[in-house]
Short mmCIF file of C-alpha atoms and ligand atoms in Angstrom, two decimals:
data_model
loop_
_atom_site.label_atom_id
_atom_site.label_comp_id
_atom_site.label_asym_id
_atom_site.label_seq_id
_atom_site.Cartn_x
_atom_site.Cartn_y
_atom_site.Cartn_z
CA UNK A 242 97.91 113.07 151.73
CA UNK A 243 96.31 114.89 148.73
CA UNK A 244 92.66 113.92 147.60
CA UNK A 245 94.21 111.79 145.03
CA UNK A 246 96.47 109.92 146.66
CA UNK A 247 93.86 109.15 149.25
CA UNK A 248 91.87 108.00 146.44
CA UNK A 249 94.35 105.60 145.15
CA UNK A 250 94.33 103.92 148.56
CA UNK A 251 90.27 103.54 148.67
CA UNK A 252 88.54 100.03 147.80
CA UNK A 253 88.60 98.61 144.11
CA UNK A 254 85.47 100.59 142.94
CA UNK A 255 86.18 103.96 144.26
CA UNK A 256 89.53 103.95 142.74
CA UNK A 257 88.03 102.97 139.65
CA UNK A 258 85.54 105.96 139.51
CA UNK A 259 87.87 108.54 140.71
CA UNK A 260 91.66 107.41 140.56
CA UNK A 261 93.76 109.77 137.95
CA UNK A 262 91.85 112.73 137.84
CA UNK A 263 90.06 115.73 139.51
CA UNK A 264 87.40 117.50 138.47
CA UNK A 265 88.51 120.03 136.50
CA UNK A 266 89.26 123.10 138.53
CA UNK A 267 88.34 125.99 135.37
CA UNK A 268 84.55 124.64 134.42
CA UNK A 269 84.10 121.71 137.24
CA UNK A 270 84.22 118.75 134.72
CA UNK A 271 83.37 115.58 136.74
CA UNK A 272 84.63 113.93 133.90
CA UNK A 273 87.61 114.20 132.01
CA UNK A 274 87.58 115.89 128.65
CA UNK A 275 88.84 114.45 125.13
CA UNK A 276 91.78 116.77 124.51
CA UNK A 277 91.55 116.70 121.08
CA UNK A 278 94.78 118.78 120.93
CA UNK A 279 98.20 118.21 119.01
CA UNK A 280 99.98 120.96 121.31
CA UNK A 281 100.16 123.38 124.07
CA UNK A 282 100.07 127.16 124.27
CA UNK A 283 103.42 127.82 126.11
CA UNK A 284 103.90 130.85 128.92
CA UNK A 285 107.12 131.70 127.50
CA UNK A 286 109.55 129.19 126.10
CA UNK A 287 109.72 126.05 127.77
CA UNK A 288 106.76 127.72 129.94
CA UNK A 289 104.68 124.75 129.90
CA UNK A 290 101.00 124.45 132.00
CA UNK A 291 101.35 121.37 133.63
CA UNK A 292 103.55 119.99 132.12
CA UNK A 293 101.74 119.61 128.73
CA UNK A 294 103.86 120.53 125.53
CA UNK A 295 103.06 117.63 123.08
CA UNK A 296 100.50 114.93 122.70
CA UNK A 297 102.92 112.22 121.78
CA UNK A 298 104.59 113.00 125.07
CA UNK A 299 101.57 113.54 126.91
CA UNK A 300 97.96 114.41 126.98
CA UNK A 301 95.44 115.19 129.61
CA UNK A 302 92.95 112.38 128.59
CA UNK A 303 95.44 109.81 128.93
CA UNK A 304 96.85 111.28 131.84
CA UNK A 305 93.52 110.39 133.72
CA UNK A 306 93.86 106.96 132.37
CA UNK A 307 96.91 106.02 133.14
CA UNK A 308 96.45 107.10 136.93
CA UNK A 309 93.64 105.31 136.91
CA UNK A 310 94.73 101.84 135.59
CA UNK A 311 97.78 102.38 137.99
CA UNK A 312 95.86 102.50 140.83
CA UNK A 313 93.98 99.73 139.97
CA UNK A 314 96.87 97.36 139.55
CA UNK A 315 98.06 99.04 143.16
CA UNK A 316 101.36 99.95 140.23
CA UNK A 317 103.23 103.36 140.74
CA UNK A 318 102.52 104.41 136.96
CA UNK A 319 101.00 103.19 134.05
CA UNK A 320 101.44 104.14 130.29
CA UNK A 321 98.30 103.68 127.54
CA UNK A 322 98.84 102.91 124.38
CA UNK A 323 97.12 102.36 120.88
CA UNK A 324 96.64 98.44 121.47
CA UNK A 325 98.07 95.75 123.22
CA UNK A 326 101.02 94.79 120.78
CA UNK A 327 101.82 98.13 120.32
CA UNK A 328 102.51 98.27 124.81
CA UNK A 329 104.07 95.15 124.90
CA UNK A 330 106.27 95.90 121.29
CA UNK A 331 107.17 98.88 123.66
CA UNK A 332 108.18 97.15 126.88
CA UNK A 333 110.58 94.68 125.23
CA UNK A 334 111.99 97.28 123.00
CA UNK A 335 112.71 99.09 126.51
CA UNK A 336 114.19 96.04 128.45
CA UNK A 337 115.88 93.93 126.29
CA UNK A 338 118.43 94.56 123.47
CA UNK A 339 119.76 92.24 120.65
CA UNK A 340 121.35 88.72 121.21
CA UNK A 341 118.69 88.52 125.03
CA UNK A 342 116.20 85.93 125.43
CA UNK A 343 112.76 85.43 126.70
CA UNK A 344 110.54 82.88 128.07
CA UNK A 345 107.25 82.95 126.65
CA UNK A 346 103.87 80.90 127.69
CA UNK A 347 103.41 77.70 125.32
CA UNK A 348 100.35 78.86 124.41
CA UNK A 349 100.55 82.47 124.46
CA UNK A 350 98.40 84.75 122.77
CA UNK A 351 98.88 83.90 119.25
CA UNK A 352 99.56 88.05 118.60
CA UNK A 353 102.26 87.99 121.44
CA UNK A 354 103.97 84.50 119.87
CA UNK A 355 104.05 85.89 116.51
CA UNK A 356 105.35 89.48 117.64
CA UNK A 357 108.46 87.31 119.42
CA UNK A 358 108.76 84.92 116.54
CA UNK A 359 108.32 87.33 113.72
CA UNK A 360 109.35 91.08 114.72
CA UNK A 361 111.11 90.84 117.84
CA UNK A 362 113.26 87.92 116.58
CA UNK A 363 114.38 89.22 113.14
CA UNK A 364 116.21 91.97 115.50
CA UNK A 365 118.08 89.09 117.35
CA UNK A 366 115.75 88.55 120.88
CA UNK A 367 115.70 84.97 121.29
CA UNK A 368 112.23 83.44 122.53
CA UNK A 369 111.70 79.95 123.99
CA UNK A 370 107.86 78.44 124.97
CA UNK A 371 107.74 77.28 128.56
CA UNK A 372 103.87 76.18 130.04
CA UNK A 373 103.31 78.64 132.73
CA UNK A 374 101.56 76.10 135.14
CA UNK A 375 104.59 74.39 135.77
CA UNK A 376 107.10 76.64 137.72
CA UNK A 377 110.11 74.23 137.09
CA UNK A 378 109.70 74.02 133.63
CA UNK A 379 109.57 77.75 133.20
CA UNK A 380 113.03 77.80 135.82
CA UNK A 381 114.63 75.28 133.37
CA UNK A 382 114.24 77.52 130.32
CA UNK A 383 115.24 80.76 131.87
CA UNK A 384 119.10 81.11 130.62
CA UNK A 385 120.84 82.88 133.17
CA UNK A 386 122.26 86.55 132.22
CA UNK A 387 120.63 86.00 128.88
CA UNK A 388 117.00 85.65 129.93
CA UNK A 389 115.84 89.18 130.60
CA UNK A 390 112.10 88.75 130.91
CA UNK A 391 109.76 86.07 131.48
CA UNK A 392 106.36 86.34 130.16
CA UNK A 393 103.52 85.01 131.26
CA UNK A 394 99.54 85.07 130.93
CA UNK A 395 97.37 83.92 133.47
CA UNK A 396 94.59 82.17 132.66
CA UNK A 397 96.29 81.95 129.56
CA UNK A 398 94.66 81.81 125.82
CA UNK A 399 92.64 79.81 124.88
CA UNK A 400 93.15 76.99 127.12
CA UNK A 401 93.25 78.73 130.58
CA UNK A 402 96.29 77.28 132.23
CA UNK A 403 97.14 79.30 135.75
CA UNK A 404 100.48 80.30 136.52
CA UNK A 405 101.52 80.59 139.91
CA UNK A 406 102.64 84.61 140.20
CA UNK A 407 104.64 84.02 143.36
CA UNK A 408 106.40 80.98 142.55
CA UNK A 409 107.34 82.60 139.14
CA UNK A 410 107.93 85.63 140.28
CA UNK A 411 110.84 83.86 142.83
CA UNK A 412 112.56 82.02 139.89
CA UNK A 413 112.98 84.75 137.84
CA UNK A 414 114.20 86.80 140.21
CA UNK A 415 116.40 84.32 141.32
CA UNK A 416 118.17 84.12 137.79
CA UNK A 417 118.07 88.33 137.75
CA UNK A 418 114.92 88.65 135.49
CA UNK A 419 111.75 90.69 135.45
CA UNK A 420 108.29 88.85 135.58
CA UNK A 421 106.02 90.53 132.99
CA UNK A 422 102.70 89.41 133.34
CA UNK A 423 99.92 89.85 131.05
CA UNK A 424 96.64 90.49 132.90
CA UNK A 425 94.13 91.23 130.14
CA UNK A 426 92.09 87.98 131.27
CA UNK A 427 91.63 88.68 134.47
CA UNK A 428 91.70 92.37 134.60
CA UNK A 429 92.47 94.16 137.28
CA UNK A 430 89.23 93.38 139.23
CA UNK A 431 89.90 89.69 139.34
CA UNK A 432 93.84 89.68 139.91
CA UNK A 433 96.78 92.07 140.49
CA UNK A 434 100.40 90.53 140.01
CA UNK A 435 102.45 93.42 141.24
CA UNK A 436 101.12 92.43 144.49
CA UNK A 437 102.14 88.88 143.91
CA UNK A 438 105.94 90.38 142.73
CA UNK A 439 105.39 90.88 138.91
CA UNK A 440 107.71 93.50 137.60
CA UNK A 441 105.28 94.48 134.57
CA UNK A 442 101.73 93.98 134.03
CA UNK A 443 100.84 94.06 130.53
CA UNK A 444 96.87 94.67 129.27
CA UNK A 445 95.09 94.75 125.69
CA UNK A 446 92.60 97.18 127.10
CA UNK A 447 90.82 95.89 124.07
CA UNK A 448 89.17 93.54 126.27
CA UNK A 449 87.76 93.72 129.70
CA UNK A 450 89.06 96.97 130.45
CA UNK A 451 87.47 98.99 127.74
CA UNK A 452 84.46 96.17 128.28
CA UNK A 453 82.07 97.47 125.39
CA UNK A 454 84.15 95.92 122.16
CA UNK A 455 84.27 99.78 120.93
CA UNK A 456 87.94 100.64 121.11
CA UNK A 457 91.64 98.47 120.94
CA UNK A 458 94.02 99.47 123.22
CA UNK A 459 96.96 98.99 125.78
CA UNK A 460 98.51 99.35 128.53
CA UNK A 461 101.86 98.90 131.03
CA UNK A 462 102.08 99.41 134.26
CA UNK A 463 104.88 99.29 136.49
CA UNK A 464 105.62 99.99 140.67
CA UNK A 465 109.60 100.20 140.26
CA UNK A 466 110.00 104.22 139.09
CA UNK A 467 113.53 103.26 137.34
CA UNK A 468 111.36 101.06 135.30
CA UNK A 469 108.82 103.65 134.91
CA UNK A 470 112.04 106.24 133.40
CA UNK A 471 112.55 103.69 130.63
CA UNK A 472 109.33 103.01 129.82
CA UNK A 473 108.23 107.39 129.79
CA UNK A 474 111.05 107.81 127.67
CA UNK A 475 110.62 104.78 125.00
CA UNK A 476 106.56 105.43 124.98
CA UNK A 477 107.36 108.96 123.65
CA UNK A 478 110.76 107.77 121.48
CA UNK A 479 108.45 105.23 119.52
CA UNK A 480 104.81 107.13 119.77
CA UNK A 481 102.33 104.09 119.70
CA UNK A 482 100.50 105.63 122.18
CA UNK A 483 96.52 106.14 122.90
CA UNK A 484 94.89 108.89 121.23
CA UNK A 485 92.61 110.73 123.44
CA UNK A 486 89.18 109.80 122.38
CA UNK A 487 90.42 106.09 123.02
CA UNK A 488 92.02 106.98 126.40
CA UNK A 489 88.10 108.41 127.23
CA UNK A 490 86.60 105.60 126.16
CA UNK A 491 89.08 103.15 127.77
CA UNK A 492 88.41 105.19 131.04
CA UNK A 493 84.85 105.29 130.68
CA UNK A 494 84.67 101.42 130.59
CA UNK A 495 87.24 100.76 133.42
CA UNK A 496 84.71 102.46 135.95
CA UNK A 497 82.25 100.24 135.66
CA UNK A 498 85.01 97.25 135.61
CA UNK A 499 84.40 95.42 138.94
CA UNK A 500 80.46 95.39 138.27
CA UNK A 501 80.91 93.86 134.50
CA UNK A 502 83.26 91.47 135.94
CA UNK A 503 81.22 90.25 138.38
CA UNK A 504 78.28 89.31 135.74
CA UNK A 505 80.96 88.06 133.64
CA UNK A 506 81.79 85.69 136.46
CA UNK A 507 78.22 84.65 137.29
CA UNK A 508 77.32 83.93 134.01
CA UNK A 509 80.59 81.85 132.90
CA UNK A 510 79.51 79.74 136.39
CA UNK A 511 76.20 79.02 135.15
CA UNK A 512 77.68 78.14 131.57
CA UNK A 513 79.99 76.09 132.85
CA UNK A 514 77.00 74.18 134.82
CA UNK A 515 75.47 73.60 132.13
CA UNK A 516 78.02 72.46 129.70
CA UNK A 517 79.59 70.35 131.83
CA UNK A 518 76.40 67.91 132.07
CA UNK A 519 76.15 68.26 128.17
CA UNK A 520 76.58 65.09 126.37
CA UNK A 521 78.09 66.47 123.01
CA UNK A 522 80.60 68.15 124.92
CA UNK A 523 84.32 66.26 126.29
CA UNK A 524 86.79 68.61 128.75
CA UNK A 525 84.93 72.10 129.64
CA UNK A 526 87.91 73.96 130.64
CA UNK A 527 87.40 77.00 133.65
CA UNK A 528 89.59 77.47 136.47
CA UNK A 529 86.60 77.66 138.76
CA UNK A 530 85.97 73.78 138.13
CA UNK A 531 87.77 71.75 141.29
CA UNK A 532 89.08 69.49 138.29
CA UNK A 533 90.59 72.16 136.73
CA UNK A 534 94.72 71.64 137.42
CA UNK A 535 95.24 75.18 138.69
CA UNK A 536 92.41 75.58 140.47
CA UNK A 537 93.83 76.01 143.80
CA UNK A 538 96.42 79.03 142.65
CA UNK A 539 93.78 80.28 141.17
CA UNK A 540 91.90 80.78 144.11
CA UNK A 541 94.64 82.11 145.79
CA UNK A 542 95.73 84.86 143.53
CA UNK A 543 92.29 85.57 141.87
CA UNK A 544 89.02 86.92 143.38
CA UNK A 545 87.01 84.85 141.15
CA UNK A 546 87.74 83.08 137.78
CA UNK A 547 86.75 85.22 135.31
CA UNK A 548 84.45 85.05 132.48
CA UNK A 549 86.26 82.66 129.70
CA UNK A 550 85.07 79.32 128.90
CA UNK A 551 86.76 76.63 126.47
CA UNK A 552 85.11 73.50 125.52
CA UNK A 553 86.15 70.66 123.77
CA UNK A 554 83.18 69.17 121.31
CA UNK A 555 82.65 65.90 120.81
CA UNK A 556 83.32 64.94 116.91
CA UNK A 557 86.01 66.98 115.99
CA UNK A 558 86.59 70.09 114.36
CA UNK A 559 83.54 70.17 112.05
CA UNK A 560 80.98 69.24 114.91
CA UNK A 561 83.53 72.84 116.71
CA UNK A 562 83.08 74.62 113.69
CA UNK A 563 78.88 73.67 113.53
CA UNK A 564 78.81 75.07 117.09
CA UNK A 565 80.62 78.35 116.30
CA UNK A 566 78.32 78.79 113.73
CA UNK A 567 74.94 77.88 114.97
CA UNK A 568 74.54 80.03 118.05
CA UNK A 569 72.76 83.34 118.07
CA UNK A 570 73.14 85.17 120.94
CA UNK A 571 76.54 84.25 121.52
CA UNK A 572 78.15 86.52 118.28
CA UNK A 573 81.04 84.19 116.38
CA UNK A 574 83.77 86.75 116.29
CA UNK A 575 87.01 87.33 117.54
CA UNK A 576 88.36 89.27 120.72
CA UNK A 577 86.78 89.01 124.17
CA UNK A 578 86.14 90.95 126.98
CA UNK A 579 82.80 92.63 125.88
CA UNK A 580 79.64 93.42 127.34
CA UNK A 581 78.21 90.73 124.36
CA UNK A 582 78.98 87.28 124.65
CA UNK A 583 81.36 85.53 121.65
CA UNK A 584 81.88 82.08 120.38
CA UNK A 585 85.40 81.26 118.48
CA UNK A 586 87.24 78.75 117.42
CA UNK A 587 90.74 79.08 118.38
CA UNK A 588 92.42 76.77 115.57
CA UNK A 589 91.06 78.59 112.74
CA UNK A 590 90.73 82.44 113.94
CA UNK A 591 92.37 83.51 116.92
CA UNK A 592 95.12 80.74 117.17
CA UNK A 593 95.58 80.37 113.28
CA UNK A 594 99.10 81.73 113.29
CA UNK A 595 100.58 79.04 115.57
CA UNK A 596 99.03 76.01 113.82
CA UNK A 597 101.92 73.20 113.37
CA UNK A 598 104.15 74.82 115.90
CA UNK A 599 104.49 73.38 119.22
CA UNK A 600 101.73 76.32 120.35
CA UNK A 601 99.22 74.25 119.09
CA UNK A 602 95.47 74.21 120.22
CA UNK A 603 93.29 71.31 119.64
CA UNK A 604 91.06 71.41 116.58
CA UNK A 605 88.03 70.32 118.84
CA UNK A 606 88.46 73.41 121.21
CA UNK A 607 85.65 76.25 121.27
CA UNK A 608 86.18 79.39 123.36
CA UNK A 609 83.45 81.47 125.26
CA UNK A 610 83.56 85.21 126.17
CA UNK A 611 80.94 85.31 128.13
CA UNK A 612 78.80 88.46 128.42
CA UNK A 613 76.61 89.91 130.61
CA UNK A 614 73.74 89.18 128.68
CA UNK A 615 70.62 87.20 131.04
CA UNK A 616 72.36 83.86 131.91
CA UNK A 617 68.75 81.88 130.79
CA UNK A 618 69.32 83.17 127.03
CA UNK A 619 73.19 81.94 127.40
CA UNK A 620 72.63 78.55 128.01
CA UNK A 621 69.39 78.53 125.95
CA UNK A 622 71.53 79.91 122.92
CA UNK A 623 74.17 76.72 123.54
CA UNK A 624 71.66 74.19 123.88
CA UNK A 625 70.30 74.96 120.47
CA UNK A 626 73.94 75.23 119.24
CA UNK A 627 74.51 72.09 120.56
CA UNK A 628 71.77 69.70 119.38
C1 PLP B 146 94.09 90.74 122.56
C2 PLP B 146 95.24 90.33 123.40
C3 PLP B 146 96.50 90.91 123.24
C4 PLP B 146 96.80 91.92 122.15
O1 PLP B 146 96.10 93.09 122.33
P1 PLP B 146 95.60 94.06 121.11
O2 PLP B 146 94.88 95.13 121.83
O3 PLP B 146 94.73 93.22 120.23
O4 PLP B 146 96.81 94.51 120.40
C5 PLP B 146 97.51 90.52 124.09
N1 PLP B 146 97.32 89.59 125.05
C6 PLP B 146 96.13 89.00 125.23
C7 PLP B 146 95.96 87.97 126.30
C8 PLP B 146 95.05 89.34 124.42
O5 PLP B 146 93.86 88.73 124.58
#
């Protein structure tokens, strides 16, 4: 077994520090460098030094990277691009052709809904909306030999429905589908669905990943290497991949992953304490709450439940909008997944594009990213907010 491969069998952390790339054997370079380089001095023609010839193709930055997230999702190989639409604009384009279908989360990501309703459609993939907490609902719109992928987030966005991986992962394999999940909530620290039988895991790296809000970005990764072919050759063929100085960044946030996430968890816990005594605010919504309806498969496919909190308020959408405005600590913006904590509300930024379809979030709804700021200033921050 070579170092590296040894490495992408150690615990969670390790791989995270060291998975995808060895110190550079010219200069010693614990760390990778940005190869800010179009192209590669060849040894002849076609004489290429490992394997380098064109940054589109490949580059050493995002080499490192993509070992790394691999091994983190326990995949075979993973592929970076330059954000999370631009991966998963990549993956169907690779897997499915005109006149297929897929099945799609009812309240999917409103970028991933409006890339299958508005690109991916036009070129004649059909989509339909299935809720991915109920396994026979998702079976019953799978249409067998059309259905080539079903899609599904877990926790989903913004309301933090669970999808069973397994369960799913048996009916659409049943009907001769692949499960793509997308992971970018949980990261790879709190849950990893090609162990569960996903096909495809799918990440904005925006998010948790990268972990500081300083660079958007994406990523696939795969275990099956036929998959991988398809997916080497179409990542080159349409070129939305990660520039280097993103892959380094991207890299430099995932090793410090499993420690962020941690914090992240802690302090949605004691947020979700706190609001859940609050009399201004109805339904808090975490998967870590017995209530919650998929709390149970969450504990069973995730190591904890992550660091996003929704929350209806009481009053309507201007008492949600008063909230989202009001706080201080917590930063009203979109996106998630950063150090800083974030307040939003869903039905007028991040879900905007699905109002009066059947994607819908409630007008009421406020979502948390929860940071890793002192826990105290949180729920100090909300109570003001709140009053
Ligand atoms: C942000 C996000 C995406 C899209 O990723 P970008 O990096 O913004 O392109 C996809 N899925 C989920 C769950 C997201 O939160």
């Amino acid at each position: 077994m070579s170092a590296q491969q040894h490495r992408n069998k150690a615990g969670f952390e390790t791989r995270a520090i060291h998975a995808g790339y060895e110190p550079d054997a010219a200069t010693g370079a614990v760390i990778p460098p940005i190869y800010a380089t179009s192209t590669y001095k060849q040894d002849g023609v076609g004489g290429l030094r490992g394997g380098y010839e064109y940054s589109r193709s490949a580059n050493p930055t995002r080499t490192a990277l993509e070992g790394n997230i691999a091994a983190l999702e326990e995949g075979e190989r993973g592929f970076a691009f330059a954000s999370g639409l631009a991966a998963e604009d990549t993956l169907v384009r690779a897997l499915c052709r005109p006149g297929d279908h897929v099945v799609i989360p009812d309240d999917a990501y409103g970028g991933t809904f409006r890339l299958f309703d508005k690109v991916e459609q036009v070129w004649g993939l059909g989509h339909s909306p299935a809720p991915v907490s109920d396994v026979d609902r998702v079976a019953a719109a799978i249409r067998p030999g059309e259905t080539k992928l079903v899609w599904v987030e877990t926790p989903t966005n913004p309301l933090l429905n669970i999808g069973d991986i397994e369960a799913l992962a048996a009916v659409t394999h049943d009907a001769g589908a692949l499960l793509v999940v997308d992971n970018t909530f949980a990261s790879p620290y709190l849950q990893q669905p090609l162990t569960l039988g996903a096909d495809v895991v799918v990440h904005s790296t925006t998010k948790y990943c990268g972990g500081h809000s300083d660079v958007v970005g994406g990523a696939l990764v795969v275990k099956d290497l036929d998959l991988a072919e398809k997916l080497t050759f179409h990542q080159n063929a349409i070129g939305a991949v990660a520039g280097p100085f993103d892959a380094w960044l991207t890299l430099r946030g995932l090793k410090t992953l499993a420690l962020r996430m941690e914090r992240h968890c802690d302090n949605a816990e004691r947020v979700v304490d706190f609001l859940t005594s609050h009399p201004a605010v109805g339904d808090v919504i975490y998967p870590g709450l017995e209530t919650h309806p998929g709390h149970e498969v969450a504990q069973r496919q995730m190591r904890r439940f992550g660091g996003m909190v929704s929350f209806r308020v009481n009053g309507g959408e201007s008492q949600a909008l008063a909230v989202c405005e009001r706080t201080e600590v917590f930063t009203l913006g979109e996106s998630l997944g950063g150090v800083e904590s974030l307040i939003e509300h869903p039905g007028r930024m991040t879900h905007a594009s699905v109002a009066g379809t059947d994607l819908e979030v409630p007008s009421d709804l406020v979502r948390l990213s929860v940071g890793i700021e002192t826990a105290d200033d949180l729920i100090a921050d909300l109570e003001r907010a709140l009053d």
